[in-house]
PDB file of C-alpha atoms in Angstrom:
ATOM      1  CA  UNK A 686       0.247  -0.060  -0.026  1.00  0.00           C
ATOM      2  CA  UNK A 687       2.585   2.784   1.010  1.00  0.00           C
ATOM      3  CA  UNK A 688       4.262   2.333  -2.974  1.00  0.00           C
ATOM      4  CA  UNK A 689       1.019   2.675  -4.105  1.00  0.00           C
ATOM      5  CA  UNK A 690       0.946   6.312  -2.112  1.00  0.00           C
ATOM      6  CA  UNK A 691       0.461   9.322  -4.202  1.00  0.00           C
ATOM      7  CA  UNK A 692       2.056  11.700  -1.413  1.00  0.00           C
ATOM      8  CA  UNK A 693       5.547   9.849  -2.429  1.00  0.00           C
ATOM      9  CA  UNK A 694       5.043   9.053  -6.090  1.00  0.00           C
ATOM     10  CA  UNK A 695       7.495  11.739  -7.436  1.00  0.00           C
ATOM     11  CA  UNK A 696      10.061  10.707  -5.316  1.00  0.00           C
ATOM     12  CA  UNK A 697       9.702   7.071  -6.567  1.00  0.00           C
ATOM     13  CA  UNK A 698       9.381   8.230 -10.217  1.00  0.00           C
ATOM     14  CA  UNK A 699      12.364  10.914  -9.574  1.00  0.00           C
ATOM     15  CA  UNK A 700      14.947   8.248  -7.825  1.00  0.00           C
ATOM     16  CA  UNK A 701      14.171   5.658 -10.043  1.00  0.00           C
ATOM     17  CA  UNK A 702      14.431   7.691 -13.380  1.00  0.00           C
ATOM     18  CA  UNK A 703      17.758   8.674 -11.600  1.00  0.00           C
ATOM     19  CA  UNK A 704      19.115   5.279 -11.254  1.00  0.00           C
ATOM     20  CA  UNK A 705      18.396   4.624 -14.892  1.00  0.00           C
ATOM     21  CA  UNK A 706      19.761   8.073 -15.697  1.00  0.00           C
ATOM     22  CA  UNK A 707      22.970   6.990 -13.794  1.00  0.00           C
ATOM     23  CA  UNK A 708      23.381   3.503 -15.322  1.00  0.00           C
ATOM     24  CA  UNK A 709      23.269   4.955 -19.177  1.00  0.00           C
ATOM     25  CA  UNK A 710      25.988   7.552 -17.865  1.00  0.00           C
ATOM     26  CA  UNK A 711      28.351   5.061 -17.166  1.00  0.00           C
ATOM     27  CA  UNK A 712      27.386   2.604 -19.580  1.00  0.00           C
ATOM     28  CA  UNK A 713      25.815  -0.205 -17.774  1.00  0.00           C
ATOM     29  CA  UNK A 714      22.354  -0.354 -19.607  1.00  0.00           C
ATOM     30  CA  UNK A 715      21.588   0.435 -23.244  1.00  0.00           C
ATOM     31  CA  UNK A 716      18.265   2.412 -24.519  1.00  0.00           C
ATOM     32  CA  UNK A 717      16.787  -0.972 -25.076  1.00  0.00           C
ATOM     33  CA  UNK A 718      18.156  -3.456 -22.367  1.00  0.00           C
ATOM     34  CA  UNK A 719      16.056  -4.342 -19.620  1.00  0.00           C
ATOM     35  CA  UNK A 720      16.986  -3.508 -15.761  1.00  0.00           C
ATOM     36  CA  UNK A 721      18.470  -5.724 -13.472  1.00  0.00           C
ATOM     37  CA  UNK A 722      18.772  -4.458 -10.068  1.00  0.00           C
ATOM     38  CA  UNK A 723      22.360  -4.193  -8.811  1.00  0.00           C
ATOM     39  CA  UNK A 724      21.210  -4.674  -4.877  1.00  0.00           C
ATOM     40  CA  UNK A 725      18.252  -5.065  -2.941  1.00  0.00           C
ATOM     41  CA  UNK A 726      17.684  -1.247  -2.725  1.00  0.00           C
ATOM     42  CA  UNK A 727      17.128  -1.212  -6.394  1.00  0.00           C
ATOM     43  CA  UNK A 728      15.058  -3.898  -6.575  1.00  0.00           C
ATOM     44  CA  UNK A 729      12.561  -2.649  -4.053  1.00  0.00           C
ATOM     45  CA  UNK A 730      12.469   0.214  -6.240  1.00  0.00           C
ATOM     46  CA  UNK A 731      11.885  -1.222  -8.956  1.00  0.00           C
ATOM     47  CA  UNK A 732       9.138  -3.339  -7.100  1.00  0.00           C
ATOM     48  CA  UNK A 733       7.032   0.108  -5.988  1.00  0.00           C
ATOM     49  CA  UNK A 734       7.382   1.327  -9.648  1.00  0.00           C
ATOM     50  CA  UNK A 735       5.506  -1.621 -10.492  1.00  0.00           C
ATOM     51  CA  UNK A 736       3.216  -1.684  -7.770  1.00  0.00           C
ATOM     52  CA  UNK A 737       2.003   2.194  -8.778  1.00  0.00           C
ATOM     53  CA  UNK A 738       1.823   1.084 -12.367  1.00  0.00           C
ATOM     54  CA  UNK A 739      -0.153  -1.839 -11.343  1.00  0.00           C
ATOM     55  CA  UNK A 740      -2.189   0.339  -9.146  1.00  0.00           C
ATOM     56  CA  UNK A 741      -2.533   2.874 -11.924  1.00  0.00           C
ATOM     57  CA  UNK A 742      -3.539  -0.267 -14.405  1.00  0.00           C
ATOM     58  CA  UNK A 743      -6.661   0.927 -15.631  1.00  0.00           C
ATOM     59  CA  UNK A 744      -5.579   4.159 -17.324  1.00  0.00           C
ATOM     60  CA  UNK A 745      -3.873   1.830 -19.973  1.00  0.00           C
ATOM     61  CA  UNK A 746      -6.566  -0.317 -20.469  1.00  0.00           C
ATOM     62  CA  UNK A 747      -9.346  -0.308 -23.555  1.00  0.00           C
ATOM     63  CA  UNK A 748     -11.460   3.424 -23.268  1.00  0.00           C
ATOM     64  CA  UNK A 749     -14.866   1.556 -22.047  1.00  0.00           C
ATOM     65  CA  UNK A 750     -13.321  -0.472 -19.314  1.00  0.00           C
ATOM     66  CA  UNK A 751     -10.975   2.731 -17.934  1.00  0.00           C
ATOM     67  CA  UNK A 752     -14.158   4.715 -18.499  1.00  0.00           C
ATOM     68  CA  UNK A 753     -15.321   2.884 -15.482  1.00  0.00           C
ATOM     69  CA  UNK A 754     -12.693   2.549 -13.207  1.00  0.00           C
ATOM     70  CA  UNK A 755     -12.395   6.628 -13.433  1.00  0.00           C
ATOM     71  CA  UNK A 756     -16.721   6.495 -12.604  1.00  0.00           C
ATOM     72  CA  UNK A 757     -16.152   4.391  -9.858  1.00  0.00           C
ATOM     73  CA  UNK A 758     -13.113   6.219  -8.619  1.00  0.00           C
ATOM     74  CA  UNK A 759     -14.728   9.502  -8.947  1.00  0.00           C
ATOM     75  CA  UNK A 760     -18.061   8.630  -6.716  1.00  0.00           C
ATOM     76  CA  UNK A 761     -15.744   6.973  -4.110  1.00  0.00           C
ATOM     77  CA  UNK A 762     -13.763  10.480  -3.982  1.00  0.00           C
ATOM     78  CA  UNK A 763     -16.595  12.199  -3.761  1.00  0.00           C
ATOM     79  CA  UNK A 764     -18.303  10.085  -0.959  1.00  0.00           C
ATOM     80  CA  UNK A 765     -15.275  10.383   1.123  1.00  0.00           C
ATOM     81  CA  UNK A 766     -15.588  14.191   0.477  1.00  0.00           C
ATOM     82  CA  UNK A 767     -19.344  13.701   1.768  1.00  0.00           C
ATOM     83  CA  UNK A 768     -18.055  12.477   4.665  1.00  0.00           C
ATOM     84  CA  UNK A 769     -15.252  14.924   5.087  1.00  0.00           C
ATOM     85  CA  UNK A 770     -18.069  17.777   4.790  1.00  0.00           C
ATOM     86  CA  UNK A 771     -20.327  16.417   7.454  1.00  0.00           C
ATOM     87  CA  UNK A 772     -17.657  15.998   9.927  1.00  0.00           C
ATOM     88  CA  UNK A 773     -17.009  19.590   9.198  1.00  0.00           C
ATOM     89  CA  UNK A 774     -13.458  18.648   7.629  1.00  0.00           C
ATOM     90  CA  UNK A 775     -11.471  20.583   4.982  1.00  0.00           C
ATOM     91  CA  UNK A 776     -12.466  18.759   2.037  1.00  0.00           C
ATOM     92  CA  UNK A 777      -9.425  16.711   0.378  1.00  0.00           C
ATOM     93  CA  UNK A 778      -8.471  17.536  -3.128  1.00  0.00           C
ATOM     94  CA  UNK A 779     -10.344  16.367  -6.015  1.00  0.00           C
ATOM     95  CA  UNK A 780     -13.088  14.879  -3.549  1.00  0.00           C
ATOM     96  CA  UNK A 781     -15.661  18.063  -3.290  1.00  0.00           C
ATOM     97  CA  UNK A 782     -18.162  17.292  -5.541  1.00  0.00           C
ATOM     98  CA  UNK A 783     -18.912  21.129  -6.460  1.00  0.00           C
ATOM     99  CA  UNK A 784     -15.442  21.129  -8.097  1.00  0.00           C
ATOM    100  CA  UNK A 785     -14.481  19.273 -10.725  1.00  0.00           C
ATOM    101  CA  UNK A 786     -13.708  15.597 -10.049  1.00  0.00           C
ATOM    102  CA  UNK A 787     -11.149  13.189 -11.882  1.00  0.00           C
ATOM    103  CA  UNK A 788     -13.082  12.976 -14.456  1.00  0.00           C
ATOM    104  CA  UNK A 789     -12.629  16.571 -15.412  1.00  0.00           C
ATOM    105  CA  UNK A 790      -8.792  16.263 -14.543  1.00  0.00           C
ATOM    106  CA  UNK A 791      -7.329  13.114 -16.274  1.00  0.00           C
ATOM    107  CA  UNK A 792      -5.433  15.040 -19.369  1.00  0.00           C
ATOM    108  CA  UNK A 793      -3.317  16.619 -16.155  1.00  0.00           C
ATOM    109  CA  UNK A 794      -2.957  13.502 -14.176  1.00  0.00           C
ATOM    110  CA  UNK A 795      -1.787  11.980 -17.260  1.00  0.00           C
ATOM    111  CA  UNK A 796       1.058  14.446 -18.201  1.00  0.00           C
ATOM    112  CA  UNK A 797       2.161  15.057 -14.750  1.00  0.00           C
ATOM    113  CA  UNK A 798       1.683  11.873 -12.772  1.00  0.00           C
ATOM    114  CA  UNK A 799       1.312   9.223 -15.179  1.00  0.00           C
ATOM    115  CA  UNK A 800       3.438   9.366 -18.447  1.00  0.00           C
ATOM    116  CA  UNK A 801       6.798  10.154 -15.903  1.00  0.00           C
ATOM    117  CA  UNK A 802       6.047   7.012 -14.410  1.00  0.00           C
ATOM    118  CA  UNK A 803       5.183   4.830 -17.583  1.00  0.00           C
ATOM    119  CA  UNK A 804       8.185   6.297 -19.416  1.00  0.00           C
ATOM    120  CA  UNK A 805      10.664   5.415 -16.632  1.00  0.00           C
ATOM    121  CA  UNK A 806       8.749   1.644 -16.535  1.00  0.00           C
ATOM    122  CA  UNK A 807       9.464   0.911 -20.534  1.00  0.00           C
ATOM    123  CA  UNK A 808      13.427   2.195 -20.224  1.00  0.00           C
ATOM    124  CA  UNK A 809      13.621  -0.018 -17.515  1.00  0.00           C
ATOM    125  CA  UNK A 810      11.518  -2.797 -19.069  1.00  0.00           C
ATOM    126  CA  UNK A 811      10.953  -2.407 -22.885  1.00  0.00           C
ATOM    127  CA  UNK A 812       8.392  -4.990 -23.059  1.00  0.00           C
ATOM    128  CA  UNK A 813       5.917  -2.648 -21.181  1.00  0.00           C
ATOM    129  CA  UNK A 814       5.591  -0.227 -23.963  1.00  0.00           C
ATOM    130  CA  UNK A 815       1.963  -1.412 -24.914  1.00  0.00           C
ATOM    131  CA  UNK A 816       0.960  -0.074 -21.142  1.00  0.00           C
ATOM    132  CA  UNK A 817       2.216   3.251 -22.539  1.00  0.00           C
ATOM    133  CA  UNK A 818       0.923   3.094 -26.020  1.00  0.00           C
ATOM    134  CA  UNK A 819      -2.863   2.552 -23.702  1.00  0.00           C
ATOM    135  CA  UNK A 820      -2.394   5.710 -21.764  1.00  0.00           C
ATOM    136  CA  UNK A 821      -1.490   7.764 -24.281  1.00  0.00           C
ATOM    137  CA  UNK A 822      -4.557   6.598 -26.023  1.00  0.00           C
ATOM    138  CA  UNK A 823      -6.573   7.681 -23.189  1.00  0.00           C
ATOM    139  CA  UNK A 824      -5.491  10.557 -22.498  1.00  0.00           C
ATOM    140  CA  UNK A 825      -6.447  11.394 -26.224  1.00  0.00           C
ATOM    141  CA  UNK A 826      -9.687  10.796 -25.580  1.00  0.00           C
ATOM    142  CA  UNK A 827      -9.833  12.766 -22.354  1.00  0.00           C
ATOM    143  CA  UNK A 828      -7.763  15.566 -24.489  1.00  0.00           C
ATOM    144  CA  UNK A 829     -10.917  15.315 -26.481  1.00  0.00           C
ATOM    145  CA  UNK A 830     -13.565  15.562 -24.341  1.00  0.00           C
ATOM    146  CA  UNK A 831     -12.123  18.312 -22.342  1.00  0.00           C
ATOM    147  CA  UNK A 832     -11.840  20.385 -25.856  1.00  0.00           C
ATOM    148  CA  UNK A 833     -15.419  19.276 -26.163  1.00  0.00           C
ATOM    149  CA  UNK A 834     -16.431  20.589 -22.879  1.00  0.00           C
ATOM    150  CA  UNK A 835     -14.765  24.348 -23.546  1.00  0.00           C
ATOM    151  CA  UNK A 836     -16.172  24.636 -26.682  1.00  0.00           C
ATOM    152  CA  UNK A 837     -19.659  23.993 -25.017  1.00  0.00           C
ATOM    153  CA  UNK A 838     -18.663  26.436 -22.174  1.00  0.00           C
ATOM    154  CA  UNK A 839     -17.538  28.893 -24.649  1.00  0.00           C
ATOM    155  CA  UNK A 840     -20.900  28.799 -26.929  1.00  0.00           C
ATOM    156  CA  UNK A 841     -22.837  28.923 -23.923  1.00  0.00           C
ATOM    157  CA  UNK A 842     -21.459  32.071 -22.747  1.00  0.00           C
ATOM    158  CA  UNK A 843     -21.424  33.517 -26.341  1.00  0.00           C
ATOM    159  CA  UNK A 844     -25.191  32.762 -25.853  1.00  0.00           C
ATOM    160  CA  UNK A 845     -25.899  34.697 -22.591  1.00  0.00           C
TER     161      UNK A 845
END
């Protein structure tokens, strides 16, 4: 569970990418050679990256399956936000149903969280390229939806 905590996401991805960069810099690993951990710390870091990838696996699934996952996630987030509101707590990020939730923030999530993770995974395990390819496709779908929402909002604003 700790490996999938988004609070440590940036640190894990940065550490792993740095490790891969260091390996390439000293000629230990080619661009298409699979990563082989040299010690237990490197093995642990690789496992954290693969656990994070598995946790976010729906981001690479076919579009309809991915949409079902995002819908479930958004409902779960909003239910937590409702509980936080009832307890008079500050509502956590993306969990306030009066604000845009996960279904409206996917493009940024892919760009800043998902792609750095998946690109580092593919560098370490080139056979995982299909995971990145699926994520790129789904990000394109989200971008199309965002563009359509923006166009609709602009049209509605013009009509007022």
